[in-house]
Short mmCIF file of C-alpha atoms in Angstrom, two decimals:
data_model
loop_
_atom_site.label_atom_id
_atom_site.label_comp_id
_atom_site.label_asym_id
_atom_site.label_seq_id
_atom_site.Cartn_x
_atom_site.Cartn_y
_atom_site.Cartn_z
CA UNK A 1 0.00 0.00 0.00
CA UNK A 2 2.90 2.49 0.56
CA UNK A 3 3.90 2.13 -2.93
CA UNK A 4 0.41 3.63 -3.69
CA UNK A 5 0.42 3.23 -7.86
CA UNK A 6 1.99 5.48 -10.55
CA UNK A 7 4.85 5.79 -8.09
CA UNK A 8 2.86 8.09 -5.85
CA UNK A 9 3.44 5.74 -2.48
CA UNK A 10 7.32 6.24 -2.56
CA UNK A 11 7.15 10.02 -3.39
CA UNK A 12 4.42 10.33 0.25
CA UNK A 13 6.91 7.87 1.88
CA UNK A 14 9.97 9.91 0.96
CA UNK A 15 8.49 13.55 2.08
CA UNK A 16 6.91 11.48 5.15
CA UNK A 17 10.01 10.34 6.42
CA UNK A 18 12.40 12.94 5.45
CA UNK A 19 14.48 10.85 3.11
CA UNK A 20 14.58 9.50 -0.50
CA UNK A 21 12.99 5.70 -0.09
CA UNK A 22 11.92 3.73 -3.02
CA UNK A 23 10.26 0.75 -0.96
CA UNK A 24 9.01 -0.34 2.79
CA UNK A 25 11.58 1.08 5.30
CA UNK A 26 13.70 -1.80 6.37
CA UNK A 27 16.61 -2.01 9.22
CA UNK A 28 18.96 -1.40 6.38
CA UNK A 29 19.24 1.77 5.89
CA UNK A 30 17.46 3.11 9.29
CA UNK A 31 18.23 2.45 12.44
CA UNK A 32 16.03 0.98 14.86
CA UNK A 33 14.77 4.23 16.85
CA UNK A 34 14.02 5.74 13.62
CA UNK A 35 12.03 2.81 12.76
CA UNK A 36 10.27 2.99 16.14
CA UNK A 37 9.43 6.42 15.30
CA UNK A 38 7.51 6.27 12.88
CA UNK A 39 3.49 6.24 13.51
CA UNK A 40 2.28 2.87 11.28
CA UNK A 41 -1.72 3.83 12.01
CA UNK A 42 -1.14 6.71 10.26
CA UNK A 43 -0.48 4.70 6.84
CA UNK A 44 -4.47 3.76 5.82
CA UNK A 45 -3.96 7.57 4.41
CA UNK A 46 -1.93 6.48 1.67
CA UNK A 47 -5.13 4.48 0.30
CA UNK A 48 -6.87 7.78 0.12
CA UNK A 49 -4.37 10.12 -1.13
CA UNK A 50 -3.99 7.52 -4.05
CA UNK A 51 -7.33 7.20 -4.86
CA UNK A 52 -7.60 10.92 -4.85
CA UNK A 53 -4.75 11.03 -6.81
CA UNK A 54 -6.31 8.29 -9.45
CA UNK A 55 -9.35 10.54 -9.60
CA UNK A 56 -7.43 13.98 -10.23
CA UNK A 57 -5.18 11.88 -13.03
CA UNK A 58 -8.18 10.49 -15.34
CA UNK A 59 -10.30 13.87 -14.46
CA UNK A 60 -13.54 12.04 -12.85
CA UNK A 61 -15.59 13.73 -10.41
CA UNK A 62 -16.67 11.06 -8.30
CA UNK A 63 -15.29 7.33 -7.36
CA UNK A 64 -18.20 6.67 -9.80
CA UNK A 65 -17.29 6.99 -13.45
CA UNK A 66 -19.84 9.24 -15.30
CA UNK A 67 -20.91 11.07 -12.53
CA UNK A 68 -20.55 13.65 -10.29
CA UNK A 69 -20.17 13.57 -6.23
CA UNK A 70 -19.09 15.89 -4.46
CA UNK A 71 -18.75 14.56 -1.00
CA UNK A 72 -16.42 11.61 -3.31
CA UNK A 73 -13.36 14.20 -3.67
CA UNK A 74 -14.20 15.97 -0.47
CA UNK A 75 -15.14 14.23 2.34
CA UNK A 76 -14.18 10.63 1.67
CA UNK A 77 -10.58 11.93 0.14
CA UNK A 78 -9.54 15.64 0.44
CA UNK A 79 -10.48 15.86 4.19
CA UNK A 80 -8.31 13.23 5.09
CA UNK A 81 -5.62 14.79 3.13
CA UNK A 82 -5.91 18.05 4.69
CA UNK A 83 -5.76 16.22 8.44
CA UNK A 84 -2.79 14.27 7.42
CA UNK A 85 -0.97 17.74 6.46
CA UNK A 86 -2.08 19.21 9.51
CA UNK A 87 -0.63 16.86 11.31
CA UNK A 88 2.97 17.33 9.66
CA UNK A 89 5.22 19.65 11.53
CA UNK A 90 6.23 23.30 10.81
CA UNK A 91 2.71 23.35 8.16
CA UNK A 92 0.38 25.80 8.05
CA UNK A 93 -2.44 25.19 5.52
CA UNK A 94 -4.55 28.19 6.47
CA UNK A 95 -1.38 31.08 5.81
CA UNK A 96 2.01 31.56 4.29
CA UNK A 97 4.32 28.56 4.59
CA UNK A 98 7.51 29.44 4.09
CA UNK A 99 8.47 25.84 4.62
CA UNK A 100 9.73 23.20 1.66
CA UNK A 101 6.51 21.19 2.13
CA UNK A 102 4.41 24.74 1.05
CA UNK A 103 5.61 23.14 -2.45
CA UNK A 104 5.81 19.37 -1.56
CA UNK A 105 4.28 16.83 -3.79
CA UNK A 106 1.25 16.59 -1.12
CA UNK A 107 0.53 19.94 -0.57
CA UNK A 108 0.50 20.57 -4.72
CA UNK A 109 -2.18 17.14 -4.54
CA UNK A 110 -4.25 19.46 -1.79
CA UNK A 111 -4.45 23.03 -3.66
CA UNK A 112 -5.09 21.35 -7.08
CA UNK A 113 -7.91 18.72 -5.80
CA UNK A 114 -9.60 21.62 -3.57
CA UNK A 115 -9.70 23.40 -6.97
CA UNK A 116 -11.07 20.20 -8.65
CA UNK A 117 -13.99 19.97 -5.57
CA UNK A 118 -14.68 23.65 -6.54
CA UNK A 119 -15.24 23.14 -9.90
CA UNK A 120 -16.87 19.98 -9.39
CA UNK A 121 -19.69 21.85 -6.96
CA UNK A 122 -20.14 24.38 -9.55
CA UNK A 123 -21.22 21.94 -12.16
CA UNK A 124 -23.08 20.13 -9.36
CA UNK A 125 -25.12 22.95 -8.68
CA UNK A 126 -25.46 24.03 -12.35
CA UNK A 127 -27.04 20.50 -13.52
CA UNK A 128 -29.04 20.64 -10.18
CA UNK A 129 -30.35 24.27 -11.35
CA UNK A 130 -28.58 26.61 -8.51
CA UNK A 131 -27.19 29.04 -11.06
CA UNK A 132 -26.71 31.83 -8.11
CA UNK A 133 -23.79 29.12 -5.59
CA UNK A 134 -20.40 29.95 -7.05
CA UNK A 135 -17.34 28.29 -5.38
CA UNK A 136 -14.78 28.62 -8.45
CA UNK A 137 -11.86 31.19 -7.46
CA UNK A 138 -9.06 32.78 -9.97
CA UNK A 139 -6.90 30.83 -8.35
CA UNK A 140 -8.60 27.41 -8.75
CA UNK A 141 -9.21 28.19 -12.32
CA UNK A 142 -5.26 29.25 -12.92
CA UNK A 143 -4.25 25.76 -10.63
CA UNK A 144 -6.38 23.99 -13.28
CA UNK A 145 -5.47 25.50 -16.56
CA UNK A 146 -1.35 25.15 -16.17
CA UNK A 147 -1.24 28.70 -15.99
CA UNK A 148 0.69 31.60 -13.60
CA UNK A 149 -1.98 33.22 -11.53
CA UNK A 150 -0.69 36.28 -12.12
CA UNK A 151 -1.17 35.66 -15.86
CA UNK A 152 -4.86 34.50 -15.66
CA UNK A 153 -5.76 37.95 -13.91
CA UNK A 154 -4.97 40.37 -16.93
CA UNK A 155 -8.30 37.42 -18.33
CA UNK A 156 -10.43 38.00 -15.10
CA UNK A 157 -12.63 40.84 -14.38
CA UNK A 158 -16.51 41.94 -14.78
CA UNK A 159 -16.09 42.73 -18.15
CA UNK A 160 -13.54 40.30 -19.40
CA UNK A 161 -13.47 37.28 -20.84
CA UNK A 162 -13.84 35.10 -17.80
CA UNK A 163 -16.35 37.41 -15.74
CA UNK A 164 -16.26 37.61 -12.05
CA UNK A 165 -19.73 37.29 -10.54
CA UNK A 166 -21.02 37.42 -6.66
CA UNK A 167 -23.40 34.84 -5.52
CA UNK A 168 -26.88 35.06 -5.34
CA UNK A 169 -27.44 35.28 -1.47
CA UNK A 170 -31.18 33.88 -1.84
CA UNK A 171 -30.55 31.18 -3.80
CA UNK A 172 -27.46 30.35 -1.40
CA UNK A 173 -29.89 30.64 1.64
CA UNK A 174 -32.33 28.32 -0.01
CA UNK A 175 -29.50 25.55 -0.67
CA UNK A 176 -27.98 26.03 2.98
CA UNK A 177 -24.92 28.05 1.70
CA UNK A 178 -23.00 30.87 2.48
CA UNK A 179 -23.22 33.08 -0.55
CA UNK A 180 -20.26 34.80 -2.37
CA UNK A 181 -18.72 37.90 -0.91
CA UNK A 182 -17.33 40.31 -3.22
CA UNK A 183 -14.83 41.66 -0.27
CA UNK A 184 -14.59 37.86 0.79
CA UNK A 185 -13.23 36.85 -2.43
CA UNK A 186 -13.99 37.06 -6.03
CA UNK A 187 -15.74 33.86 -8.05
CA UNK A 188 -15.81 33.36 -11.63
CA UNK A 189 -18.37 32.43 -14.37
CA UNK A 190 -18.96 28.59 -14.67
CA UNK A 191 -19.74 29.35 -18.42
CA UNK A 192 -16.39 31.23 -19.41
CA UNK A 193 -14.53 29.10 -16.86
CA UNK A 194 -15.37 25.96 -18.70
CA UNK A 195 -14.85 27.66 -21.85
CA UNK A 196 -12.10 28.99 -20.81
CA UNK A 197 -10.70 25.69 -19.35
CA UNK A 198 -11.72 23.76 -22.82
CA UNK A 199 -9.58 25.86 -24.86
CA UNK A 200 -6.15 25.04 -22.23
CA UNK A 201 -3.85 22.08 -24.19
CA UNK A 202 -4.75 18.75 -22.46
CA UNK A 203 -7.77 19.71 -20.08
CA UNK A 204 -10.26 17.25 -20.10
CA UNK A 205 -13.32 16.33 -18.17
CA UNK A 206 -14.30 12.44 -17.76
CA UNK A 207 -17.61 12.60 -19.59
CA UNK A 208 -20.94 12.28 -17.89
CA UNK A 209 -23.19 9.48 -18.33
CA UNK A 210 -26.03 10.61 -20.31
CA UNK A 211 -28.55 8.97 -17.77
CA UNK A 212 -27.31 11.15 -15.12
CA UNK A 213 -27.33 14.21 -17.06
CA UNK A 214 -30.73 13.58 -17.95
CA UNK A 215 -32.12 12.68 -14.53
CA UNK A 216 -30.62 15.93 -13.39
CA UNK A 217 -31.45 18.66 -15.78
CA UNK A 218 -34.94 17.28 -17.15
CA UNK A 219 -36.01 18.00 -13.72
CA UNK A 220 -35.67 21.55 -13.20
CA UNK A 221 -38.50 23.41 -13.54
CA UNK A 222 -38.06 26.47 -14.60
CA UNK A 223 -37.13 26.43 -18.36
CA UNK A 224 -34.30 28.87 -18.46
CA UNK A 225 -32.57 27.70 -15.31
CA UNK A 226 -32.92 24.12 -17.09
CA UNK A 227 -31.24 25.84 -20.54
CA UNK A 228 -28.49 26.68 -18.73
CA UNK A 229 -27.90 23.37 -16.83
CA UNK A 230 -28.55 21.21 -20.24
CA UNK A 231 -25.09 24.40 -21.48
CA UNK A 232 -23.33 23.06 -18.43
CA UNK A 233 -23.51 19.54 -19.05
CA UNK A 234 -22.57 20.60 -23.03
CA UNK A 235 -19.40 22.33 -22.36
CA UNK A 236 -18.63 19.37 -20.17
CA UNK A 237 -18.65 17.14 -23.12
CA UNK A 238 -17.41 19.62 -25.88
CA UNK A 239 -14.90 21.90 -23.84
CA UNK A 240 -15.73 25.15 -25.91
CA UNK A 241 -18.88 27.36 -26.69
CA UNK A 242 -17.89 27.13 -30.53
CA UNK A 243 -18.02 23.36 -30.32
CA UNK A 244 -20.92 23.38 -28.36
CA UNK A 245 -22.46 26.17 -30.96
CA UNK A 246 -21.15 23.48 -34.04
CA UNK A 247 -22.35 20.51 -33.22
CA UNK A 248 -26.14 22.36 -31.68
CA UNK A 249 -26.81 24.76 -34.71
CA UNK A 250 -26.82 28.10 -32.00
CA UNK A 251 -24.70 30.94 -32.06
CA UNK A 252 -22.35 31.47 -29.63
CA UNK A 253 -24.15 34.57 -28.67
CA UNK A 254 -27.40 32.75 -28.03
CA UNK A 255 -25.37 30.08 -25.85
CA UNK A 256 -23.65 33.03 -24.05
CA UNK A 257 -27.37 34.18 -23.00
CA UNK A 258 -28.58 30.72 -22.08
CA UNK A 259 -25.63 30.61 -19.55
CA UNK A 260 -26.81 34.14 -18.37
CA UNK A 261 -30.06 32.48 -17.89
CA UNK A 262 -31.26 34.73 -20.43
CA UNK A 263 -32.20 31.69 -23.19
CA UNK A 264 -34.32 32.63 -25.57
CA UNK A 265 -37.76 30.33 -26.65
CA UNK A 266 -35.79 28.76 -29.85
CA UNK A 267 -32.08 28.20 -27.71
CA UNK A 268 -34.60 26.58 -24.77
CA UNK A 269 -36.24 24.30 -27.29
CA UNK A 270 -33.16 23.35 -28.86
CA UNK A 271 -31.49 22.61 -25.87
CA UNK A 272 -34.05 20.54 -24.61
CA UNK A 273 -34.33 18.84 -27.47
CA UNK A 274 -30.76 17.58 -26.91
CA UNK A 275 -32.20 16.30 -23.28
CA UNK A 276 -34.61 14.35 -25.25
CA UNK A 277 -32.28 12.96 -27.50
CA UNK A 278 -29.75 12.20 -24.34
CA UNK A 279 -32.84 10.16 -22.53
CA UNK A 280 -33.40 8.30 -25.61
CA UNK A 281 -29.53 7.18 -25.70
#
């Protein structure tokens, strides 16, 4: 189990014992008080580092493929990752490390799979209809597109490409959230992020099983809230608004107001249309 798989169980062994290991420590090359010192119980982590690990690597949002779960990535697998760094000496998770595990293998794993959970709530919440609960950060969205943070800013703003939104705070009540703060910290457009995110070299999102997609949207009542989850679930399989305009016959412009809950009659029929043909599948 400490091998983990894809080499991941002797790269948490190595920064969790302070030295370069490549298999079980043995009395060979440790001597016996350091062997006594190390805390065995603590090792059922490495089964859920490595499956969260697993999950990050093929891009699925759940331990089911084809689906989305939220609590999957958070509380059966990011939780205990964050305990297990809390528990590491000289670490602080919540502030500036200045410390070399700040840029350790398993403190890298944590930032990028607490941006995966974020973006993996947002879609949640889109296919479930809650278009006002927005979790995604600038941050999250530069962790997950390969680029400098720094960088993705001069993209990020109210009027820019990716647009930076505040929650709606009764629509947040309703679900038992705290809504967005603008002074808190700035969230970004699900629609331009996954746009945006489509268009980066080698992002990919394990596609959704069409039964779940349908039991989702074809639920939601209200018919432009239930455009805009049907967009969602679109850009999840196509990446990009133009491939999602190609391959549905609607402008990008029309697609841009669907995800501003703003569909028209003719972009709401069309789009559930595609439900229909998805339940049919």
């Amino acid at each position: 189990m400490l091998h983990g798989e894809n080499g991941l169980g002797a790269e948490l062994a190595t920064l969790y014992l302070g030295r370069t290991v490549d298999c079980l420590p043995s009395d060979e090359y440790l001597g016996t008080s350091t062997l006594q010192a190390i805390d065995l119980d603590r090792h059922h982590v490495w089964h859920r580092i490595a499956g969260l690990h697993r999950m990050l690597d093929e891009r699925r949002m759940s331990s089911s493929p084809g689906t989305i779960n939220t609590d999957d990535i958070g509380l059966e697998m990011l939780v205990h990752l964050e305990m297990f760094l809390a528990t590491i000496p000289h670490i602080a998770l919540g502030a500036y490390d200045g410390t070399s595990v700040r840029s350790g293998c398993l403190r890298r794993l944590f930032e990028l799979a607490s941006a995966w959970h974020r973006l993996a709530e947002d879609i949640s919440d889109a296919l479930s209809g809650h278009a006002g609960l927005m979790n995604l950060r600038p941050a999250d969205l530069a962790l997950l597109g390969s680029m400098n943070e720094r960088s993705l800013r001069n993209l990020v703003g109210p009027k820019n490409r990716i647009r930076t939104l505040q929650a709606d705070k009764k629509a947040a009540s309703r679900k038992g959230k705290s809504s967005v703060q603008s002074r808190a910290f700035v969230a970004v457009d699900l629609i331009d992020a996954l746009d945006w995110l489509g268009s980066r070299k080698g992002f990919a999102i394990e596609p959704l099983k069409p039964a779940f997609v349908v039991e989702h949207v074809s639920g939601i009542e209200d018919p432009r809230k239930r455009a805009r989850a049907a967009l969602v679930a679109l850009l999840v399989a196509h990446g990009e608004l133009r491939y999602v305009s190609a391959n549905e016959s609607l402008s990008e412009k029309d697609l841009r107001a669907a995800g501003d809950g703003k569909a028209s009659d003719a972009t709401i029929k069309r789009l559930d249309d595609h439900i229909a043909f998805l339940a049919r599948q």
